[in-house]
PDB file of C-alpha atoms in Angstrom:
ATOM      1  CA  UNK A 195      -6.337  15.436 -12.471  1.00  0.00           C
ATOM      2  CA  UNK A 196      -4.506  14.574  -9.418  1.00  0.00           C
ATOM      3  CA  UNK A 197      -0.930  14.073  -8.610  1.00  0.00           C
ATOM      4  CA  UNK A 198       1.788  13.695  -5.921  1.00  0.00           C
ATOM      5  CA  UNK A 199       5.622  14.507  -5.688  1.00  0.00           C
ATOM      6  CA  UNK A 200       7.906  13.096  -3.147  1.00  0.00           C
ATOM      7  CA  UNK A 201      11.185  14.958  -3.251  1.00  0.00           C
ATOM      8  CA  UNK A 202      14.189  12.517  -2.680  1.00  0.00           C
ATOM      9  CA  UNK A 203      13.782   8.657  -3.983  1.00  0.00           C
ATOM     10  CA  UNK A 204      16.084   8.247  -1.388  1.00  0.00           C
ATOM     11  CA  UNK A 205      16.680   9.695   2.250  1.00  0.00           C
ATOM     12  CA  UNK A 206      19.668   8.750   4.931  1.00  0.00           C
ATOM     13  CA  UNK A 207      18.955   9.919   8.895  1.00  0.00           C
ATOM     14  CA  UNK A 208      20.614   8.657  11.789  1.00  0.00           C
ATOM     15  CA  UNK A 209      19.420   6.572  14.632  1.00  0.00           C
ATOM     16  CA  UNK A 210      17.476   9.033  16.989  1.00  0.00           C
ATOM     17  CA  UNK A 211      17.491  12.096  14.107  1.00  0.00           C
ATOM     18  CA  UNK A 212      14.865  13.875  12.340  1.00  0.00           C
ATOM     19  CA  UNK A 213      12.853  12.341   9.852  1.00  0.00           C
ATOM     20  CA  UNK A 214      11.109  14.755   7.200  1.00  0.00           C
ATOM     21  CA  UNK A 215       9.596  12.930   3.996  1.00  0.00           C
ATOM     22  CA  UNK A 216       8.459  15.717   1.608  1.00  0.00           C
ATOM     23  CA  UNK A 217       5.218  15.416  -0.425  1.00  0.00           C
ATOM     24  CA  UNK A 218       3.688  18.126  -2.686  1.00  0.00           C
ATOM     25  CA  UNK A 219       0.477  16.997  -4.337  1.00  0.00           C
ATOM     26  CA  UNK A 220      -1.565  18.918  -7.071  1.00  0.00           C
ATOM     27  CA  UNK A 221      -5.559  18.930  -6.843  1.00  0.00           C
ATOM     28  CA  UNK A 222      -8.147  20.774  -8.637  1.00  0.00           C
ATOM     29  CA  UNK A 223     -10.613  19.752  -5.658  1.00  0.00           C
ATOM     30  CA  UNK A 224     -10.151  19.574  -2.198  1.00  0.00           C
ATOM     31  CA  UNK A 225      -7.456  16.595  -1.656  1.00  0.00           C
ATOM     32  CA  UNK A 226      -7.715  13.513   1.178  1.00  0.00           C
ATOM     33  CA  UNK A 227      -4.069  13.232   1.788  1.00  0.00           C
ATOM     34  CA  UNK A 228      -2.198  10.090   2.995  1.00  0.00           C
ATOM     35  CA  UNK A 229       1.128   8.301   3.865  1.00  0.00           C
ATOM     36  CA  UNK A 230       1.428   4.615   3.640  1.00  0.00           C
ATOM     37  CA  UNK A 231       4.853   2.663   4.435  1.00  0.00           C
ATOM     38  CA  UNK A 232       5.894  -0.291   2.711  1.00  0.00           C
ATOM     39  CA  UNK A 233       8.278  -2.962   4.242  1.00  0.00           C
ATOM     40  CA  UNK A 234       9.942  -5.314   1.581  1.00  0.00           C
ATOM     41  CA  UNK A 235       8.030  -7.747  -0.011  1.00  0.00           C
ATOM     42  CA  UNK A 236       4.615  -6.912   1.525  1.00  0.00           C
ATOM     43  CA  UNK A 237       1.697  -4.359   1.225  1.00  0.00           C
ATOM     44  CA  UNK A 238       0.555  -1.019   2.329  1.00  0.00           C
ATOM     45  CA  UNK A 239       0.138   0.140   5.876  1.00  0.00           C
ATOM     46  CA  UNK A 240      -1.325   3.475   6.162  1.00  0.00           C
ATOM     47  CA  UNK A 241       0.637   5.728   8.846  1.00  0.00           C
ATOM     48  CA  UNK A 242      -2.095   9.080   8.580  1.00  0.00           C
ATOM     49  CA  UNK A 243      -4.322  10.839   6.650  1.00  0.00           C
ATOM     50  CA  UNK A 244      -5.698  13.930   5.989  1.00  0.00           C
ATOM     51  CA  UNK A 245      -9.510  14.532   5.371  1.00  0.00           C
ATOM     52  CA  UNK A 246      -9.974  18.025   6.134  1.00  0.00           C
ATOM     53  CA  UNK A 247     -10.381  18.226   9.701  1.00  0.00           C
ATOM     54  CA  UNK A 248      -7.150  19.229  11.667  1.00  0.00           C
ATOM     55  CA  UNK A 249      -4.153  20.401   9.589  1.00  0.00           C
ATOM     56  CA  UNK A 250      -1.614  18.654  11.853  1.00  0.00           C
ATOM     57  CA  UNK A 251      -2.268  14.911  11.635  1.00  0.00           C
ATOM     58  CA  UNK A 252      -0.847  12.637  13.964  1.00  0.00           C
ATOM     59  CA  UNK A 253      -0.178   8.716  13.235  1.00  0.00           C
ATOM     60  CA  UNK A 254       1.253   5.969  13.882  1.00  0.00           C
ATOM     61  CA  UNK A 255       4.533   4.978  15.311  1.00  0.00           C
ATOM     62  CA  UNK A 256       5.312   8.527  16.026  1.00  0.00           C
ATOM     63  CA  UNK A 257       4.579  10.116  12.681  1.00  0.00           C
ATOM     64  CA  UNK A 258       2.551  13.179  11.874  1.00  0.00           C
ATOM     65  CA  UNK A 259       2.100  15.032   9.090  1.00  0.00           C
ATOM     66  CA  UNK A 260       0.824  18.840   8.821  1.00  0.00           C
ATOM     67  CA  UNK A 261      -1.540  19.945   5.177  1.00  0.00           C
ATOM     68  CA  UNK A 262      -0.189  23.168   4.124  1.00  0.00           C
ATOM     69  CA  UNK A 263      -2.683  24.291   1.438  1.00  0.00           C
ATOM     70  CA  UNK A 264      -0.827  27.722   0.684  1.00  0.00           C
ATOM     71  CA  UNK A 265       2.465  25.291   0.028  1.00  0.00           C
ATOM     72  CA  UNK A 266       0.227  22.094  -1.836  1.00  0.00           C
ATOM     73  CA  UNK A 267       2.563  20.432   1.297  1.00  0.00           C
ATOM     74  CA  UNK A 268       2.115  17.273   3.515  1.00  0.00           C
ATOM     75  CA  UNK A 269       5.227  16.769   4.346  1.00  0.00           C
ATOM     76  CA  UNK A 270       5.912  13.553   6.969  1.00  0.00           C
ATOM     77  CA  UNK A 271       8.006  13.655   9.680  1.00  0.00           C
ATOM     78  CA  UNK A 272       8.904  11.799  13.224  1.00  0.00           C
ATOM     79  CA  UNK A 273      11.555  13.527  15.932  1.00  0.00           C
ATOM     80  CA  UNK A 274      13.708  10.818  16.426  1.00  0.00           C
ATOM     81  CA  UNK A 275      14.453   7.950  13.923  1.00  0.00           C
ATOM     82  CA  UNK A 276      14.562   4.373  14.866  1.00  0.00           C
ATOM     83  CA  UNK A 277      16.292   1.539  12.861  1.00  0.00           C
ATOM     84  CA  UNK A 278      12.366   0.031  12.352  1.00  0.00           C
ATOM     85  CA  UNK A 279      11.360   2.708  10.118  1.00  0.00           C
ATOM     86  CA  UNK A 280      13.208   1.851   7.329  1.00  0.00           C
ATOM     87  CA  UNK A 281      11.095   1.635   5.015  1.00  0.00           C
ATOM     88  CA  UNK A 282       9.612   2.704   1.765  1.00  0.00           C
ATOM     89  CA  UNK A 283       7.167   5.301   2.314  1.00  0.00           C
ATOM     90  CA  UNK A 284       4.451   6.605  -0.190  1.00  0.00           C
ATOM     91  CA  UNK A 285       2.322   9.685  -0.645  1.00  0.00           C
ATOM     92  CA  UNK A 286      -1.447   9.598  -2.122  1.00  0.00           C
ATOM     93  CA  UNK A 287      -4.015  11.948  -3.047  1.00  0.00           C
ATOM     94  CA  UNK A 288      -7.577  10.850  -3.554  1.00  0.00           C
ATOM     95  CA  UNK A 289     -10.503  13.334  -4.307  1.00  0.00           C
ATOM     96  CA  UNK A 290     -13.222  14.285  -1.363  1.00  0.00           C
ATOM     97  CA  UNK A 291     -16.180  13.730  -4.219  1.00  0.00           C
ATOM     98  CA  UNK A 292     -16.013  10.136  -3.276  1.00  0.00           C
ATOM     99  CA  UNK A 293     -14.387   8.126  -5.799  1.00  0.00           C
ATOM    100  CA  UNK A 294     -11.662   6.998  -3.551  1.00  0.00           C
ATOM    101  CA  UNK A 295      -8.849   6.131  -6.315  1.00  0.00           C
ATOM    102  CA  UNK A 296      -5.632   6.916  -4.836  1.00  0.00           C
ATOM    103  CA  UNK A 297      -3.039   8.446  -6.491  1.00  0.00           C
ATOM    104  CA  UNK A 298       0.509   7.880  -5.427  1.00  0.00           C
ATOM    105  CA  UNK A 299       4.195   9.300  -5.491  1.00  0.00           C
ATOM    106  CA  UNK A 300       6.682   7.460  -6.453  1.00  0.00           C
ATOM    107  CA  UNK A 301       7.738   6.619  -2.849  1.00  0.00           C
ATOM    108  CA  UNK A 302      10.829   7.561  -1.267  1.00  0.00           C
ATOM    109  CA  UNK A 303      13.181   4.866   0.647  1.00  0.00           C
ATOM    110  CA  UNK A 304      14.127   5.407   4.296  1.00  0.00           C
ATOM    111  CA  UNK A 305      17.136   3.973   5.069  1.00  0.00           C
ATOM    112  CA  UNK A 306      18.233   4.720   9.299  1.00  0.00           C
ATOM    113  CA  UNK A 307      21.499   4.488  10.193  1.00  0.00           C
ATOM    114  CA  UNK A 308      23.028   3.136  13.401  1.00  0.00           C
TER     115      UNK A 308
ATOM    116  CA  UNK B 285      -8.192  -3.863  13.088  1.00  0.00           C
ATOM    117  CA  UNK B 286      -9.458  -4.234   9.601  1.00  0.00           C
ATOM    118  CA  UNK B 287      -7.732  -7.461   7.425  1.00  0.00           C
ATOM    119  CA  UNK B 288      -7.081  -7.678   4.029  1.00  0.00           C
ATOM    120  CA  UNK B 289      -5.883 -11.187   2.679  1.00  0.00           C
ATOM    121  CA  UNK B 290      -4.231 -12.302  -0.497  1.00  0.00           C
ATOM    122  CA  UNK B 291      -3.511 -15.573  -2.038  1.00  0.00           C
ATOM    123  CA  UNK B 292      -1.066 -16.623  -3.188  1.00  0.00           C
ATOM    124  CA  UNK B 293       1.757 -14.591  -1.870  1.00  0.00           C
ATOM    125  CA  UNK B 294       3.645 -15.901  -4.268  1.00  0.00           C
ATOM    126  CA  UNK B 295       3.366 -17.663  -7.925  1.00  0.00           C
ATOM    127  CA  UNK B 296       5.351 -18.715 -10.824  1.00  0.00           C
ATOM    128  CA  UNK B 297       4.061 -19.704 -14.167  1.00  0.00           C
ATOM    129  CA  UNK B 298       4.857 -20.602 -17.347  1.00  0.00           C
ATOM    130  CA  UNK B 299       4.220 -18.078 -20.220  1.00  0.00           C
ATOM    131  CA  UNK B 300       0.707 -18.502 -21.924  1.00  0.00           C
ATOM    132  CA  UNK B 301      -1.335 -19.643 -18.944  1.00  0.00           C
ATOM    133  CA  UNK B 302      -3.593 -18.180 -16.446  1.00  0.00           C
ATOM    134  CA  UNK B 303      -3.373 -17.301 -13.044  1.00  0.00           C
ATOM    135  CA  UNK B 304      -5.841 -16.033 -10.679  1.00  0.00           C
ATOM    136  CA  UNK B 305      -4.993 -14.015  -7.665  1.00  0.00           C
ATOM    137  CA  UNK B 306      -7.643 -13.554  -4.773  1.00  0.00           C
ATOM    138  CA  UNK B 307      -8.500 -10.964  -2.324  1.00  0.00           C
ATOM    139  CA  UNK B 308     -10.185 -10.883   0.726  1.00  0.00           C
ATOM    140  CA  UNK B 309     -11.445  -8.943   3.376  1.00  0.00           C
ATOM    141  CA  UNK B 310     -11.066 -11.055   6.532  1.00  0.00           C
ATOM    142  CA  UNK B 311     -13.726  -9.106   9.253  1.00  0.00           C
ATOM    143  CA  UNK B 312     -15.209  -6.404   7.133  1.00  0.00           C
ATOM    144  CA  UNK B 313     -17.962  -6.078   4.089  1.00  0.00           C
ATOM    145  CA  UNK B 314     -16.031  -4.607   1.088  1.00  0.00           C
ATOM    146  CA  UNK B 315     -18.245  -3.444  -1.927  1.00  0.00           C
ATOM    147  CA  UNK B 316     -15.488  -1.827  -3.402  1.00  0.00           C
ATOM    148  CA  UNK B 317     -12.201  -3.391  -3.926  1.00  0.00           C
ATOM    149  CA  UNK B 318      -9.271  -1.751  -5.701  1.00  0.00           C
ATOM    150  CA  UNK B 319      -6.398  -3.599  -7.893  1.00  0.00           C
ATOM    151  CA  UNK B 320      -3.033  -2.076  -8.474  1.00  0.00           C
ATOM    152  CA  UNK B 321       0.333  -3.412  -9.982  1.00  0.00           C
ATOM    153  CA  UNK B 322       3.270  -2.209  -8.570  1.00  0.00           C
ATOM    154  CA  UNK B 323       6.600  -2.879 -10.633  1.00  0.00           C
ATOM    155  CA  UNK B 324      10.253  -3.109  -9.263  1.00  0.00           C
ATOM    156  CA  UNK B 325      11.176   0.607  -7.373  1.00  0.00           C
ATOM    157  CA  UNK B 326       8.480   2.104  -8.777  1.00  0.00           C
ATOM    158  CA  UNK B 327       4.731   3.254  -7.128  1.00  0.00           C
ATOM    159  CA  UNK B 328       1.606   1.274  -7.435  1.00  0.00           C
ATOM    160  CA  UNK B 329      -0.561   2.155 -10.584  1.00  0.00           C
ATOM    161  CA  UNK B 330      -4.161   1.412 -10.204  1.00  0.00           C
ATOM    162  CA  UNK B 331      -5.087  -1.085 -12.498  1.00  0.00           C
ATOM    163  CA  UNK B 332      -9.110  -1.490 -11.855  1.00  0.00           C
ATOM    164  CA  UNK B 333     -12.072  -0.646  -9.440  1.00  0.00           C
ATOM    165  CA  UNK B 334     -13.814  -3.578  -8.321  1.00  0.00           C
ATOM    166  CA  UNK B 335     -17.700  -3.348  -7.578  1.00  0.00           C
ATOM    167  CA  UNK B 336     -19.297  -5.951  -5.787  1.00  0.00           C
ATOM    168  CA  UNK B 337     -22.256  -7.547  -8.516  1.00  0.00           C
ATOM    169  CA  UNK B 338     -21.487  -5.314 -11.201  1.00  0.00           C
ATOM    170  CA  UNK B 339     -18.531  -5.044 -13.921  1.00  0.00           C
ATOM    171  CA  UNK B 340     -14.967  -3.323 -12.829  1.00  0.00           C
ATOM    172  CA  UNK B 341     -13.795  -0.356 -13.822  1.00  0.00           C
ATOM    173  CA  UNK B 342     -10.403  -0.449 -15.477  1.00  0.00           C
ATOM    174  CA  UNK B 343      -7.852   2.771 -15.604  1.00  0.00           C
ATOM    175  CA  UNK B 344      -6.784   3.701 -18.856  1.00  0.00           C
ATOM    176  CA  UNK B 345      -4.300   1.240 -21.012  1.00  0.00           C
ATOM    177  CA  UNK B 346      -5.181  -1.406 -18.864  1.00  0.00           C
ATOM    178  CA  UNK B 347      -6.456  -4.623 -21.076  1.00  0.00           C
ATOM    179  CA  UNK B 348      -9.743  -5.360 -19.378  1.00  0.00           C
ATOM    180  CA  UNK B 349      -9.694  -8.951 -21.706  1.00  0.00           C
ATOM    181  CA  UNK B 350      -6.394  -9.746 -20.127  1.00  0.00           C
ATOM    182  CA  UNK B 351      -6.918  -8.721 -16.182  1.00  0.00           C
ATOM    183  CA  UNK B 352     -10.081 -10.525 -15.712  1.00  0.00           C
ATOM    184  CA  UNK B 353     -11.772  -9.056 -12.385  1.00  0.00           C
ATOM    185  CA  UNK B 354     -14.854 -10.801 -10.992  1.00  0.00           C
ATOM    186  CA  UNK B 355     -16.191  -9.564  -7.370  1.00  0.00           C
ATOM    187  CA  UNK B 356     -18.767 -11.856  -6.553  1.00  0.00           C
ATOM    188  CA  UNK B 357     -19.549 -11.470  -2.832  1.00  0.00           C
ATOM    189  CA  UNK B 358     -18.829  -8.383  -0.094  1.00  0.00           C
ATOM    190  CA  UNK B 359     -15.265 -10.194   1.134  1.00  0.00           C
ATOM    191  CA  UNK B 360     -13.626 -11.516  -2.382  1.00  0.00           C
ATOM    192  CA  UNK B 361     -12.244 -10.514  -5.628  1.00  0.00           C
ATOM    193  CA  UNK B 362     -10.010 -11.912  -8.266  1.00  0.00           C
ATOM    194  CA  UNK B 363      -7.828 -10.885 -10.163  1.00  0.00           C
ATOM    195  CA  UNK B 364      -7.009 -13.266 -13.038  1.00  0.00           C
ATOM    196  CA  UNK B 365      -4.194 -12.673 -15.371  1.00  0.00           C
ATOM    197  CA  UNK B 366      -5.349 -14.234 -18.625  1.00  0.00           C
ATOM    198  CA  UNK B 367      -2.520 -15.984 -21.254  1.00  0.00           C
ATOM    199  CA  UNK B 368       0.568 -13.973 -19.349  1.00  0.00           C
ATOM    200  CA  UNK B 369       3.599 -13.251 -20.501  1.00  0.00           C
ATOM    201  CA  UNK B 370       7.156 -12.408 -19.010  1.00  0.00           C
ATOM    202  CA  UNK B 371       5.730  -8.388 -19.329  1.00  0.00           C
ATOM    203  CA  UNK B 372       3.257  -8.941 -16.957  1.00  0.00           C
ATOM    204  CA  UNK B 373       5.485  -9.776 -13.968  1.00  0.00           C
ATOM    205  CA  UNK B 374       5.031  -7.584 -11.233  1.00  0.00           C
ATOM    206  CA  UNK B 375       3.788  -7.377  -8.014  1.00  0.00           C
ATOM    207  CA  UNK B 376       0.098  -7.170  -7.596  1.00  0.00           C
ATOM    208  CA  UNK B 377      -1.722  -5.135  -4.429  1.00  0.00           C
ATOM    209  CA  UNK B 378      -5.227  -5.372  -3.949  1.00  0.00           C
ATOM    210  CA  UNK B 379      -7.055  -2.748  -1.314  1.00  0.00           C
ATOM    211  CA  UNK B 380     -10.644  -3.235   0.322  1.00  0.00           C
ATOM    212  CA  UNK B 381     -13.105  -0.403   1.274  1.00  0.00           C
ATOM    213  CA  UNK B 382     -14.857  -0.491   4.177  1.00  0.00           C
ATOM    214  CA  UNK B 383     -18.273   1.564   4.822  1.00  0.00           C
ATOM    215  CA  UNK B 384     -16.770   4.217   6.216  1.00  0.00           C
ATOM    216  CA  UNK B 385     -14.588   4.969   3.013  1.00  0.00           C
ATOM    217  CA  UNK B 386     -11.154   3.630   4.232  1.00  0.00           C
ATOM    218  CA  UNK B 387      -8.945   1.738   2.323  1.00  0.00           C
ATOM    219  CA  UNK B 388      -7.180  -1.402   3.520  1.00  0.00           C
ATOM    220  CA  UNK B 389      -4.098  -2.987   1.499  1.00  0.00           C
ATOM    221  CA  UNK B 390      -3.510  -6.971   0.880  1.00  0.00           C
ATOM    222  CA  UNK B 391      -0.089  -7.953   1.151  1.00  0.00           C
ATOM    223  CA  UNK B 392       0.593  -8.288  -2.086  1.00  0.00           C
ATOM    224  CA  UNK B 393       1.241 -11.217  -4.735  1.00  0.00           C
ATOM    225  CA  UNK B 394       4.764 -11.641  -6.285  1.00  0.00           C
ATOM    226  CA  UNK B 395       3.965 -13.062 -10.256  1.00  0.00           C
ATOM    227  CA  UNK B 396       6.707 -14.450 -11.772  1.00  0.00           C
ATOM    228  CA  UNK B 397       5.944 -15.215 -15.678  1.00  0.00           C
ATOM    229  CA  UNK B 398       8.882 -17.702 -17.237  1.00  0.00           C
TER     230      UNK B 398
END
């Protein structure tokens, strides 16, 4: 069975500060990793994923994420906050055998302060 | 990019009647659509795999005589919730795979069940 943590329901930066989202999944297979963000009221958008090429994955809007496999860690993060990315974000794990069913975290809520 | 539509966005019903919700894919084939329910703060739960001509799969605990799932062509699938109640409120997401394995998420439908 799969699973995903995200540490902190809830995470405060600053406008222009560091953004880390912390994910640790658990997976008896060899995981596809992913971060989606949700804005209020509407669906998924994914920002990366991981499908075991690189380790360091680069997204959108300034994201990237890097697959630790010693740590179980893909941890998101962006350099400098900005008052769009507030957001809810979300961590899934889906096997590489093909099945595809994603398996989120509970999310964690960005809020950016000015 | 990729397009996934859902309709309606939003619905209110009265308790004991149906309601369907449907999901396409706007410029891409989808034989394989996903379902998920997603209540208030929480993470989305997949509720059913959708296979284009053949019968869904439905996770665990999830009443395959209530969520009705029919996925008749490549771009649509519906999700109809059968004789709901106030319990089954909740925000529905469907996602739609394209050939190349990636998942794209509707916007969502907001059920409201009086």
């Amino acid at each position: 069975a799969q699973s995903v943590t995200q540490l902190g329901s809830h995470v405060s930066v600053s406008e222009g500060a560091l953004v880390l989202l912390r994910c640790n999944y658990s997976s008896s297979v060899p995981p596809y990793l992913f971060w989606y963000v949700q804005y209020p009221n509407q669906g998924l958008q994914l920002l990366l994923k991981y499908t075991s090429a690189a380790t360091l994955v680069k997204g959108i809007n300034g994201f990237e994420a890097e697959f630790k496999k010693s740590e179980t860690s893909f941890h998101l993060t962006k350099p400098s906050a900005h008052m769009s990315d507030a957001a809810e974000y979300f961590c899934a794990v889906s096997d590489q055998g093909g099945s595809e069913k994603l398996v989120f975290g509970k999310g964690t809520k960005l809020t950016v302060n000015p | 990019g990729a397009v996934v539509s859902q309709h309606p966005s939003r619905v209110i019903c009265k308790s004991g009647t149906s309601v369907k919700i449907e999901c396409r894919s706007l410029d891409f084939q989808a034989t394989t659509m996903f379902w998920y329910r997603q209540f208030p703060k929480q993470s989305l739960m997949l509720m059913a795999t959708s296979n284009e001509g053949s019968k869904a799969t439905y996770e665990q605990g999830v009443e395959k005589d209530k969520f009705l799932i029919n996925h008749a062509s490549l771009t649509l699938s519906t999700l109809t919730v059968t004789s709901a109640h106030p319990e089954d409120s909740s925000f529905y997401i469907c996602s739609a795979r394209d050939d190349r394995k990636a998942q794209y998420f509707g916007p969502g439908t907001r059920l409201t069940v009086l």
